[in-house]
Coordinates of C-alpha atoms in Angstrom, one line a residue:
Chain A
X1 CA 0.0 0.0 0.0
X2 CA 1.4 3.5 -1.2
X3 CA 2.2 6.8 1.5
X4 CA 0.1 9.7 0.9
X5 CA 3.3 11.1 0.0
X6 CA 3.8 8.3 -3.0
X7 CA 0.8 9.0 -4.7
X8 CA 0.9 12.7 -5.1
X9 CA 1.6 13.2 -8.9
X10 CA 5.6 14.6 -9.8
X11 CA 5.7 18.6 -10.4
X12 CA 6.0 17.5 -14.1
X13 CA 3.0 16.0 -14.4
X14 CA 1.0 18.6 -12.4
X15 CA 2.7 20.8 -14.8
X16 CA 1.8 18.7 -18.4
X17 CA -1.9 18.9 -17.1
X18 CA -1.9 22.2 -16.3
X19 CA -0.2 22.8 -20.0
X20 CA -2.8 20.6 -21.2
X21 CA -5.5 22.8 -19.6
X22 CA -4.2 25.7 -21.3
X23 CA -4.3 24.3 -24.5
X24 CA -7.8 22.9 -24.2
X25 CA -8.9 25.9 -24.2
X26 CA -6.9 27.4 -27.2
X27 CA -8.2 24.6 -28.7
X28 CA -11.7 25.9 -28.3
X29 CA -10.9 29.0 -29.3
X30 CA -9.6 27.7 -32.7
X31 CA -13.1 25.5 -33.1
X32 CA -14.9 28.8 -32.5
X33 CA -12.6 31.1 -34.6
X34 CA -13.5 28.7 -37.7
X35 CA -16.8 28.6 -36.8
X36 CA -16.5 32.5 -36.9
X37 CA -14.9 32.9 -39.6
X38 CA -17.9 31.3 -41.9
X39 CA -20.4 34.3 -40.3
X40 CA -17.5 36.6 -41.4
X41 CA -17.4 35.9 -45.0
X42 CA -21.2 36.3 -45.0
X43 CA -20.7 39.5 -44.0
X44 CA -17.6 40.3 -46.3
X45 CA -19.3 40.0 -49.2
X46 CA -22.0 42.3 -47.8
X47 CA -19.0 45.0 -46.9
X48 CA -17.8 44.5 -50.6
X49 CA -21.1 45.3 -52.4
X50 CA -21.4 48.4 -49.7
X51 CA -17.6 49.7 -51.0
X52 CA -18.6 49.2 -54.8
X53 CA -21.6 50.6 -55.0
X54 CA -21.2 53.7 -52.4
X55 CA -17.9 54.5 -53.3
X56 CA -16.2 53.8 -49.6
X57 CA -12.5 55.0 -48.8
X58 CA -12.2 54.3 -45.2
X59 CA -13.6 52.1 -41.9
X60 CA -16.0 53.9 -39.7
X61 CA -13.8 53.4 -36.4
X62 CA -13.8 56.9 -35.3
X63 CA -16.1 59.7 -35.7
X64 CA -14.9 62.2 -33.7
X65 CA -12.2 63.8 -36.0
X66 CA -12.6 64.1 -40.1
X67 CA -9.0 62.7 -40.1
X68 CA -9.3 59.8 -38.6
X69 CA -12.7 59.4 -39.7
X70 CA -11.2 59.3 -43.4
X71 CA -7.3 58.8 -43.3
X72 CA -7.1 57.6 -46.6
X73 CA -8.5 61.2 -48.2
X74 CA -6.6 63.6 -45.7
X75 CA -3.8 64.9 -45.9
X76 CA -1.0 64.4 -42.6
X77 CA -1.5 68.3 -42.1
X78 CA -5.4 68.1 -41.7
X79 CA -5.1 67.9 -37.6
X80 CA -3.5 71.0 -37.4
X81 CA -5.8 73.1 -39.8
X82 CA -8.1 74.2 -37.6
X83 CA -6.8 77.1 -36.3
X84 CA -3.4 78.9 -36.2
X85 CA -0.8 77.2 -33.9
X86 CA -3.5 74.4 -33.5
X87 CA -2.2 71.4 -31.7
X88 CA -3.9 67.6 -32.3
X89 CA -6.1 66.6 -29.5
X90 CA -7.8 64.2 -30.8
X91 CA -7.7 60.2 -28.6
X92 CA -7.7 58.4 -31.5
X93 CA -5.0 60.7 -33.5
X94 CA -2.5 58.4 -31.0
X95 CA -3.8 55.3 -32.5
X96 CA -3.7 56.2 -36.1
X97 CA 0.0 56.8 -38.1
X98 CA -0.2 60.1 -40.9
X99 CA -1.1 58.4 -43.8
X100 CA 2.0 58.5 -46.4
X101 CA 1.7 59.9 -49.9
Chain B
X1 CA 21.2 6.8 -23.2
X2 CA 17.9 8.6 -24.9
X3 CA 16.2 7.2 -22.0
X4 CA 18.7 8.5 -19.8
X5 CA 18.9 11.7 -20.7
X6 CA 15.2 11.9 -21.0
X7 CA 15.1 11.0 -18.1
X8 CA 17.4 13.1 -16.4
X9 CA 15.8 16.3 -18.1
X10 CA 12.7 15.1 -16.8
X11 CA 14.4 15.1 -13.0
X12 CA 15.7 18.4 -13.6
X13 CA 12.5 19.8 -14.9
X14 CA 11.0 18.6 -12.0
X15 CA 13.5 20.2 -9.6
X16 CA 12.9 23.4 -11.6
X17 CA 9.3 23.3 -10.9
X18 CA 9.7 22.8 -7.5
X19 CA 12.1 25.5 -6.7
X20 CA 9.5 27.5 -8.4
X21 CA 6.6 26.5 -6.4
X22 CA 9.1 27.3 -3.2
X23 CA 9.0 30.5 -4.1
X24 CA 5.5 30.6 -5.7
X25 CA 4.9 34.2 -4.5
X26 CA 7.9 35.3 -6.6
X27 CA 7.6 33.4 -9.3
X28 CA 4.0 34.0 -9.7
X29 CA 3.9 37.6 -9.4
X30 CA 7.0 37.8 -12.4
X31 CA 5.0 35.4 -14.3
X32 CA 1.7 37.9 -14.0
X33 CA 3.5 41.2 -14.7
X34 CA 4.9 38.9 -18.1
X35 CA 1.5 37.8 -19.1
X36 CA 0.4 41.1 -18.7
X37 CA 3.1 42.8 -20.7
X38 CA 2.7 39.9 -23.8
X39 CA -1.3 40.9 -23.2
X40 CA -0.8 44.4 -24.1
X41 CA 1.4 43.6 -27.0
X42 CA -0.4 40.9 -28.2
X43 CA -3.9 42.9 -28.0
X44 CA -2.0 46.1 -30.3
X45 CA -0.6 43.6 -32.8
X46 CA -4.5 41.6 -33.1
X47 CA -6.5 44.7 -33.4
X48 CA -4.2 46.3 -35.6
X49 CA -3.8 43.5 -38.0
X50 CA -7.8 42.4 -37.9
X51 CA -8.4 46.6 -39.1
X52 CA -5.7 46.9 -40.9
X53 CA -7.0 42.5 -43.0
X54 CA -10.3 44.2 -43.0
X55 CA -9.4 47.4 -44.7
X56 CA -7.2 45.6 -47.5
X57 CA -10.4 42.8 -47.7
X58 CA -12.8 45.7 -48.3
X59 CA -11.1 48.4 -50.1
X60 CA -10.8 46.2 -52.9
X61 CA -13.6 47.8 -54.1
X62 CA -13.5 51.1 -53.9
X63 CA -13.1 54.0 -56.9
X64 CA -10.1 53.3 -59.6
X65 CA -9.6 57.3 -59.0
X66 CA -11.3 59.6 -56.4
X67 CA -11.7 63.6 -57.5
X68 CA -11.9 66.5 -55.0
X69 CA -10.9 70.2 -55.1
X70 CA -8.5 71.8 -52.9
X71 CA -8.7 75.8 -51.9
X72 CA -6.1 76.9 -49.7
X73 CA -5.4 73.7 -48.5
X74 CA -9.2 72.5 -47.7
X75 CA -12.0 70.4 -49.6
X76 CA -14.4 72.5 -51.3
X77 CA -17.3 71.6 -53.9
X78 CA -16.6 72.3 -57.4
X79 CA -18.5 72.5 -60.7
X80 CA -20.0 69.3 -62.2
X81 CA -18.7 70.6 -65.6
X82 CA -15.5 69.0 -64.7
X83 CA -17.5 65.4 -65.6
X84 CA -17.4 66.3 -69.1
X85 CA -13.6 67.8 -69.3
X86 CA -12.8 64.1 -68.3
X87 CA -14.8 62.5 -71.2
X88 CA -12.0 63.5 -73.5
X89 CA -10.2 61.6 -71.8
X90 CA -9.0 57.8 -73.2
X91 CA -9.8 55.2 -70.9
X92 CA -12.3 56.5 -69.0
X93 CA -15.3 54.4 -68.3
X94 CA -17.2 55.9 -66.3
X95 CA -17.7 59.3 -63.8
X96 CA -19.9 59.5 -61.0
X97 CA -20.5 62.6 -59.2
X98 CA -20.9 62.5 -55.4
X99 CA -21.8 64.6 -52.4
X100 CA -19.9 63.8 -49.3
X101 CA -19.8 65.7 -46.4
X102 CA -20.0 65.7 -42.7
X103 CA -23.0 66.7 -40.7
X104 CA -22.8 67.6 -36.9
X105 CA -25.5 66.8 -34.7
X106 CA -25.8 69.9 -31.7
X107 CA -28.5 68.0 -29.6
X108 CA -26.4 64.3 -30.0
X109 CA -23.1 65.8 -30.2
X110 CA -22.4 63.3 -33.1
X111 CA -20.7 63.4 -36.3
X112 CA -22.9 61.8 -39.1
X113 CA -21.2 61.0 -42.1
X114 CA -23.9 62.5 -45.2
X115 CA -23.2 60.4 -48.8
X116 CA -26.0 61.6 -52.0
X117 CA -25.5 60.0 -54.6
X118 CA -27.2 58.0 -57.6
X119 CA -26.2 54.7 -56.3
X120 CA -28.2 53.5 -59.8
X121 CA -24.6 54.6 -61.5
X122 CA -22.3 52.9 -59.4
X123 CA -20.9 49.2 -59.5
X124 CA -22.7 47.0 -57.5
X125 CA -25.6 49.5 -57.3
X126 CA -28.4 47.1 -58.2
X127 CA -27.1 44.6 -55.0
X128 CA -26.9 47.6 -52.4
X129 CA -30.7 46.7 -51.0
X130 CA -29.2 43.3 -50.1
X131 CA -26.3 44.2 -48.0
X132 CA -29.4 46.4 -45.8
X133 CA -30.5 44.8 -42.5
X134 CA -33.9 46.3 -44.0
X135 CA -35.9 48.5 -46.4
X136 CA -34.1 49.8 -49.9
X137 CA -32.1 52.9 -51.1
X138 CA -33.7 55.8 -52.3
X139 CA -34.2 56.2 -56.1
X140 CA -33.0 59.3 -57.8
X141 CA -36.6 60.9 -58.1
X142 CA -37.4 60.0 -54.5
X143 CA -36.9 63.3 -52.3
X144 CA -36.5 63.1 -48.8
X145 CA -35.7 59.5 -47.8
X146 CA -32.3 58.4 -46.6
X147 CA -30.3 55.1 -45.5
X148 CA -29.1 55.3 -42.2
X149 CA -26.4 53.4 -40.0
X150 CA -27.3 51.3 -37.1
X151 CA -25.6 53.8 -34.5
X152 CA -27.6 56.5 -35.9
X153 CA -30.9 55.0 -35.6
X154 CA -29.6 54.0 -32.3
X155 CA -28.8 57.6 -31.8
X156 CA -31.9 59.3 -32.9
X157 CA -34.1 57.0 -30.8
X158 CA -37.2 57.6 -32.8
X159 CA -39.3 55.6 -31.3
X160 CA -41.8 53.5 -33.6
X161 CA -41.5 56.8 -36.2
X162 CA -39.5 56.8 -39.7
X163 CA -39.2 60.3 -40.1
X164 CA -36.6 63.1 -38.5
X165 CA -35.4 66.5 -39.4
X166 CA -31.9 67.7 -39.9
X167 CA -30.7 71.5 -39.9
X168 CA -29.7 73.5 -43.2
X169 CA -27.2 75.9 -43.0
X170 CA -29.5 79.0 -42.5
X171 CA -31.4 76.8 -39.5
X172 CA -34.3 76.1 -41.5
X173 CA -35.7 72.3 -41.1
X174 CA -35.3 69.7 -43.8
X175 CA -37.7 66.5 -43.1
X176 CA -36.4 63.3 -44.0
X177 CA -38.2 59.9 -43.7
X178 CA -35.8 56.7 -43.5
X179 CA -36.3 54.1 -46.0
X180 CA -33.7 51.5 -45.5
X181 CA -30.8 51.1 -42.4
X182 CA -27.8 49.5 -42.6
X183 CA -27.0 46.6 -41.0
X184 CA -25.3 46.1 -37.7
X185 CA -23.3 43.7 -39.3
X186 CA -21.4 46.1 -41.6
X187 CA -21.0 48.7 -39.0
X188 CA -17.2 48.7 -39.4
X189 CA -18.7 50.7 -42.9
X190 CA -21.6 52.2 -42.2
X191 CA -21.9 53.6 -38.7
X192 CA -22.3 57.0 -39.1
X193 CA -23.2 56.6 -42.8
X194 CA -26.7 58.5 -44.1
X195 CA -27.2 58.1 -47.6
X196 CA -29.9 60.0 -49.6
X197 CA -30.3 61.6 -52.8
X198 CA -27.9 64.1 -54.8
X199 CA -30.5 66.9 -54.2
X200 CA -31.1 65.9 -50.8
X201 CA -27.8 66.4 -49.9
X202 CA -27.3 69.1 -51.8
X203 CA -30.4 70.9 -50.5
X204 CA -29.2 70.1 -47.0
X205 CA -26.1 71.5 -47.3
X206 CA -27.1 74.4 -49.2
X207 CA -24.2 73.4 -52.2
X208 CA -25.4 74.6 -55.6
X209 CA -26.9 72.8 -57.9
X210 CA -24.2 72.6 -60.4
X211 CA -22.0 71.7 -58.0
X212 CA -20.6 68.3 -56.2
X213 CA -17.8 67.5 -53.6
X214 CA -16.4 64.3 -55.5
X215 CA -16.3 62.7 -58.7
X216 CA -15.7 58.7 -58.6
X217 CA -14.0 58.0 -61.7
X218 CA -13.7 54.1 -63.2
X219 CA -11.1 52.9 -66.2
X220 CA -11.8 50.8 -68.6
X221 CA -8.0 48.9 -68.3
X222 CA -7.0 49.2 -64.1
X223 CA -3.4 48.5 -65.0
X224 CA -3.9 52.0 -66.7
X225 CA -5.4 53.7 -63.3
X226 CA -1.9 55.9 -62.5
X227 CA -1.4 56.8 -66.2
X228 CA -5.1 58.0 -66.4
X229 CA -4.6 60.1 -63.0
X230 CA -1.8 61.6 -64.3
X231 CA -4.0 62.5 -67.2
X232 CA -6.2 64.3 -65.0
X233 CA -4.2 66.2 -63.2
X234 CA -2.8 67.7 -66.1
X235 CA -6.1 68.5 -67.0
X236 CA -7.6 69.5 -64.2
X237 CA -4.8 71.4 -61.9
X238 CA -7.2 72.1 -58.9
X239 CA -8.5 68.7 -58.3
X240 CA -6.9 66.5 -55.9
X241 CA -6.6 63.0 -57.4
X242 CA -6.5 60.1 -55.0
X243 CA -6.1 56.3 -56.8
X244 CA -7.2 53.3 -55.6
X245 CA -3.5 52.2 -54.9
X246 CA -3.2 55.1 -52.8
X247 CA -6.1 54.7 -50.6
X248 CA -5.0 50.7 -50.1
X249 CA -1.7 51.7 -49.1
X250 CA -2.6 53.9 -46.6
X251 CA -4.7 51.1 -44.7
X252 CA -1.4 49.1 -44.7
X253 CA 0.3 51.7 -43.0
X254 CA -1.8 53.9 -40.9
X255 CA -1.9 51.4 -38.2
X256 CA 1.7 50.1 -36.5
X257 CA 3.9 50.7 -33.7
X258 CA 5.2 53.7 -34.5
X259 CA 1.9 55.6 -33.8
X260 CA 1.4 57.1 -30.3
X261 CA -0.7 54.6 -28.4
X262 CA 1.3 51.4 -30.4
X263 CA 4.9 53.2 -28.8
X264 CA 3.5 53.3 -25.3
X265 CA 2.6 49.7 -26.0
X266 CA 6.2 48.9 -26.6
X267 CA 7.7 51.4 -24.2
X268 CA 5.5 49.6 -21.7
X269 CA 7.1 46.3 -22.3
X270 CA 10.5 47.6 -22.7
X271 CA 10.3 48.9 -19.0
X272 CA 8.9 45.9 -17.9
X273 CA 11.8 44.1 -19.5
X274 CA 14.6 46.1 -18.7
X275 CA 12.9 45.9 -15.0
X276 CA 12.9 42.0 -15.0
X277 CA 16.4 42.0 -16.7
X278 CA 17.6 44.2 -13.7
X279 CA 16.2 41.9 -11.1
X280 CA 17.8 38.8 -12.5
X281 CA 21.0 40.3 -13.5
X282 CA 21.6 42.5 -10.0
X283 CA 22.8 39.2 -7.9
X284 CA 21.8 36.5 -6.3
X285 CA 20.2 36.3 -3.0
X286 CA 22.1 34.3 0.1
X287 CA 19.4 32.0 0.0
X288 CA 19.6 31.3 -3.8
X289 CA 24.0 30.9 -3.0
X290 CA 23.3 28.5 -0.3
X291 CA 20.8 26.3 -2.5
X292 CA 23.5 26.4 -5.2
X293 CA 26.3 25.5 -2.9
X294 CA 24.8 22.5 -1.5
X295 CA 23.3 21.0 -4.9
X296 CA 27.2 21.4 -5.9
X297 CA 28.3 19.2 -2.6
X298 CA 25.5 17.0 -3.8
X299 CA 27.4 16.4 -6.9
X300 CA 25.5 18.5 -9.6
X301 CA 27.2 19.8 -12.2
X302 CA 27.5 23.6 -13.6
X303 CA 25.2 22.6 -16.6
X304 CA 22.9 20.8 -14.3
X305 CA 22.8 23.7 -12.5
X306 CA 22.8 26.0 -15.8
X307 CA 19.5 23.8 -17.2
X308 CA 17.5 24.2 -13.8
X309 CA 17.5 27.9 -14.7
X310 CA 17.2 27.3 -18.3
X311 CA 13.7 25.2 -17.1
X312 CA 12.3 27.8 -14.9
X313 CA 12.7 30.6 -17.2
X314 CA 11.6 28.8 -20.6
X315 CA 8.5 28.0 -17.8
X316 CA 7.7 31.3 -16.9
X317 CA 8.2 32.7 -20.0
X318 CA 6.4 30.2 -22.0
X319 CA 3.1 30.1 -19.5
X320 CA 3.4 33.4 -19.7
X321 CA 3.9 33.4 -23.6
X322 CA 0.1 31.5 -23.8
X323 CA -1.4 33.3 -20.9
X324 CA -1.2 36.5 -22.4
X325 CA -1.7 35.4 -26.0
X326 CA -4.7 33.5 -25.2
X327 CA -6.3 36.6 -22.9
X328 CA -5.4 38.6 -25.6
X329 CA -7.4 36.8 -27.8
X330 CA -10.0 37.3 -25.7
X331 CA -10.1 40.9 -25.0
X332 CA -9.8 41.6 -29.1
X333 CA -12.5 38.7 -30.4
X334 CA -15.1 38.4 -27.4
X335 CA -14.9 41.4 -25.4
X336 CA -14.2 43.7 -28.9
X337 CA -10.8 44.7 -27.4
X338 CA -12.8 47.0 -24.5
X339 CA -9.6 48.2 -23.1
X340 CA -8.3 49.8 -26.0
X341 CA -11.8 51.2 -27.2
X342 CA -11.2 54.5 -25.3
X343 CA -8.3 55.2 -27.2
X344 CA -9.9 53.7 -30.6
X345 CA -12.6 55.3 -30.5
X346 CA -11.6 58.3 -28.3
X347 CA -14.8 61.0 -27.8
X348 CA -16.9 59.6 -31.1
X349 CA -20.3 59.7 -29.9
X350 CA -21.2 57.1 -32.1
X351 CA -19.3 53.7 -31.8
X352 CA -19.1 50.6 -33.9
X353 CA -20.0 47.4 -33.0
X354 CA -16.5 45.7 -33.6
X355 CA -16.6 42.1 -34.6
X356 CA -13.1 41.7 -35.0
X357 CA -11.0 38.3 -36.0
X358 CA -7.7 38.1 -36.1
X359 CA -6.2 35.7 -38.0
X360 CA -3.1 34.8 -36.0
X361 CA -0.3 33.3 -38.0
X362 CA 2.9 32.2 -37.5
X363 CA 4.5 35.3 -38.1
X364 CA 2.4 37.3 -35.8
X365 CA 3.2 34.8 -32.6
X366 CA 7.0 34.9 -33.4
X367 CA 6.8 38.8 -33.4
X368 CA 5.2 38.8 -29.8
X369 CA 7.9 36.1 -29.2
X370 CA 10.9 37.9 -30.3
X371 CA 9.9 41.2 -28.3
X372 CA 9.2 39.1 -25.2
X373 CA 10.3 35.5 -24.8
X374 CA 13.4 36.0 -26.5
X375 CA 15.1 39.0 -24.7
X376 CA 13.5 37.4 -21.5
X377 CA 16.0 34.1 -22.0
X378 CA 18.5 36.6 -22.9
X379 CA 18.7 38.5 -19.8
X380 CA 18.7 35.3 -17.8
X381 CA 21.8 33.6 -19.3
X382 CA 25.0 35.5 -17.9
X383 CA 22.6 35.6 -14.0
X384 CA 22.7 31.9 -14.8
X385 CA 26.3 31.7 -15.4
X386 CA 27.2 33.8 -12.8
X387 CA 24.7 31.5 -10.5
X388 CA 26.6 28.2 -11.5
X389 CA 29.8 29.2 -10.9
X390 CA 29.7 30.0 -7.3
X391 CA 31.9 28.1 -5.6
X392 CA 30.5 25.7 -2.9
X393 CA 32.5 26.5 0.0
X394 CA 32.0 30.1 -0.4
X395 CA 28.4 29.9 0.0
X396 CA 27.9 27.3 3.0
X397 CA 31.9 28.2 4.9
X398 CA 30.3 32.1 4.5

């Protein structure tokens, strides 16, 4: 008859199942992102008939500011038009890079 | 001898794991602040990537050449008689004029995003009432009805009614009744899209009638599109011509680390880093000495010694490694990155729904690896070193 002490599992072992665990669920995730992925091509197509037929430059991620708003038809000077000395101020002008022509 | 050594690894990675769970408290609070650090980067390089696939899927599509007039540096409307000064020119399929401008709403404090055109003209016209969530685009003769986005109807709150009023420049009232909405699907798009008629828009903006904000030009050959802009430009000095090319381009680099919020990303993790790197590389404790010492009177070898610490920091780091790649994963696909929405988004009234994927490739994890992983093992070689060359009799005679 085994100790207590005998039949707790070796740190490695602990440690593969834990490892194990942690893949599981990236597993999961994987299942779900390809289960995802089929709604987003739905979708995509209905993004591509809204670009062709309206015209679209740009993804409506922020509305605050007309240059981040529309990057892709401003010009890198457009934060700093509104005024003399004007500074940008914008939050989402630190997410977004001047656009390069 | 495979066996052996297998086996031997497997007794040393067990030591390792133990000497971490002796100093759990330690080891557990460097393995958070690591998972955290990959979490932040991981998160920046997901959303960025997931906008930045997005914009390059979907911009596929949009004009060959885009037209608009510059005065003293900012967009103005000019005539439509430009149209016809671009029929001479070879190549040229077809020009569609456009109205696009930006309303702002006083009582919502939200920017709307106004589109009139004759959606009739453009490709893929006839299939725009099947990308809606409901209803149908206005037709050229019908006055007053619009297309809005699923923030704005949001926004409006009207209730069970179709109709709302926006402002003309001189205050009066214009009416408009809604006749299709956008769905909440192609957000990401349409947001803060309203899309009526070109003498809607030009009415409510009181532009004259001869007069447009864009011109959407297609060519007949698109290996011909830069040629053809060139074209115009000569002909038409005013006009700002933008290419399809152009506009793609930007998407692939407006987003990346060099932008404010993506260096305080990796600024973050650099201190972090250089913090770790500090605390491994400053010395090692008595106890740590004394533990060394005896495991050399026990007959361990340096490279024993050397692979114990190889074990615990290929541990941390990799746990950490899938910790903060899988959370991050999280945050961007099922939580719509809400951390970095405040900066995304910054004081836009109306916000997207984000349904953002990244697709994670190999590439992309060895990037997250090579900022963090990497230096991490790095900085923990010489402390190693340093570690398993302490003399035994130092430590325990001390």
């Amino acid at each position: 008859m085994k100790s207590i002490s005998q039949m707790t599992m070796r740190p490695v072992l602990v440690f593969a199942v834990l490892l194990g665990l942690l893949l599981l669920i990236d597993g999961a995730l994987l299942v779900d992102g390809i289960s995802r992925r089929k709604v987003e091509a739905i979708t995509l197509a209905r993004l591509e008939v809204l670009t062709g037929a309206l015209g679209l430059t740009d993804l409506a991620v922020s509305t605050e500011a007309r240059y981040t708003r529309h990057p892709a038809v401003s010009d890198p000077i457009a934060p700093f038009m509104d005024h003399p000395g004007a500074i940008e101020h914008f939050p989402t002008g630190a997410f977004w890079l001047p656009p390069s022509r | 001898m495979a066996q052996y050594n297998i086996e031997k690894q497997l007794n040393i990675l067990d030591y390792a794991l133990s000497s971490l769970w002796r100093r759990r408290l330690k080891s557990l609070s460097v393995l958070l602040v690591f998972a955290a650090v990959i979490f932040l980067l991981a998160s920046f390089q997901m959303v960025t990537q997931a906008l930045s696939d997005k914009a390059g899927q979907v911009l596929v599509h949009t004009p060959e050449i885009t037209l608009q007039k510059m005065s003293a540096g900012r967009q103005e409307a000019f005539p439509l008689a430009y149209k016809e000064q671009l029929a001479g020119i070879f190549g040229v399929r077809r020009v569609v004029p456009r109205i696009w401008g930006y309303y702002f709403d006083e009582v919502r404090l939200a920017n709307y995003t106004v589109i009139g055109m004759d959606t009739a003209e453009m490709p893929e016209g006839d299939r725009l009432d099947s990308a809606l969530a409901g209803g149908r685009m206005p037709r050229l003769e019908e006055a007053g009805r619009v297309v809005i986005g699923h923030s704005i109807k949001k926004g409006l709150d009207l209730g069970g009614r179709s109709t709302f009023s926006l402002f003309r420049p001189d205050l009066s009232l214009k009416p408009f009744e809604i006749s299709g909405e956008f769905s909440q699907h192609t957000d990401i798009l349409t947001n803060d899209l309203m899309v009526m008629t070109l003498a809607d828009a030009r009415d409510l903006f009181a532009i004259p009638a001869d007069q447009v904000t864009d011109l959407c030009v297609y060519v007949a050959n698109p290996k011909e599109i830069d040629t053809i802009a060139r074209k115009i430009s000569d002909a038409l000095p005013a006009v700002r011509v933008l290419t399809r090319p152009q506009i793609q381009k930007t998407y692939q680099v407006v987003f990346g680390w060099r932008s404010g919020f993506g260096s305080i990303c990796l600024l973050a993790a650099l201190a972090a880093f250089v913090i770790l790197a500090w605390d491994k590389a400053s010395g090692l404790s008595p106890e740590e000495r004394r533990e060394i010492a005896i495991l050399k009177v026990l007959g361990w070898e340096t490279r024993d010694i050397l692979a114990v610490r190889f074990w615990e920091s290929v541990i941390v780091s990799g746990l950490a490694c899938i910790l903060g790649i899988t959370a991050a994963y999280i945050h961007v696909v099922y939580f719509s990155a809400a951390l970095f929405r405040p900066v995304l988004m910054g004081w836009s009234v109306l916000r997207p729904e984000l349904h953002l994927l990244p697709s994670m490739a190999a590439g992309d994890i060895l990037l997250i690896l090579a900022f963090t992983v990497i230096p991490y093992l790095a900085a923990t070689v010489i402390p190693a070193w340093r570690s398993a060359t302490v003399p035994a009799d130092s430590a325990l005679g001390g």
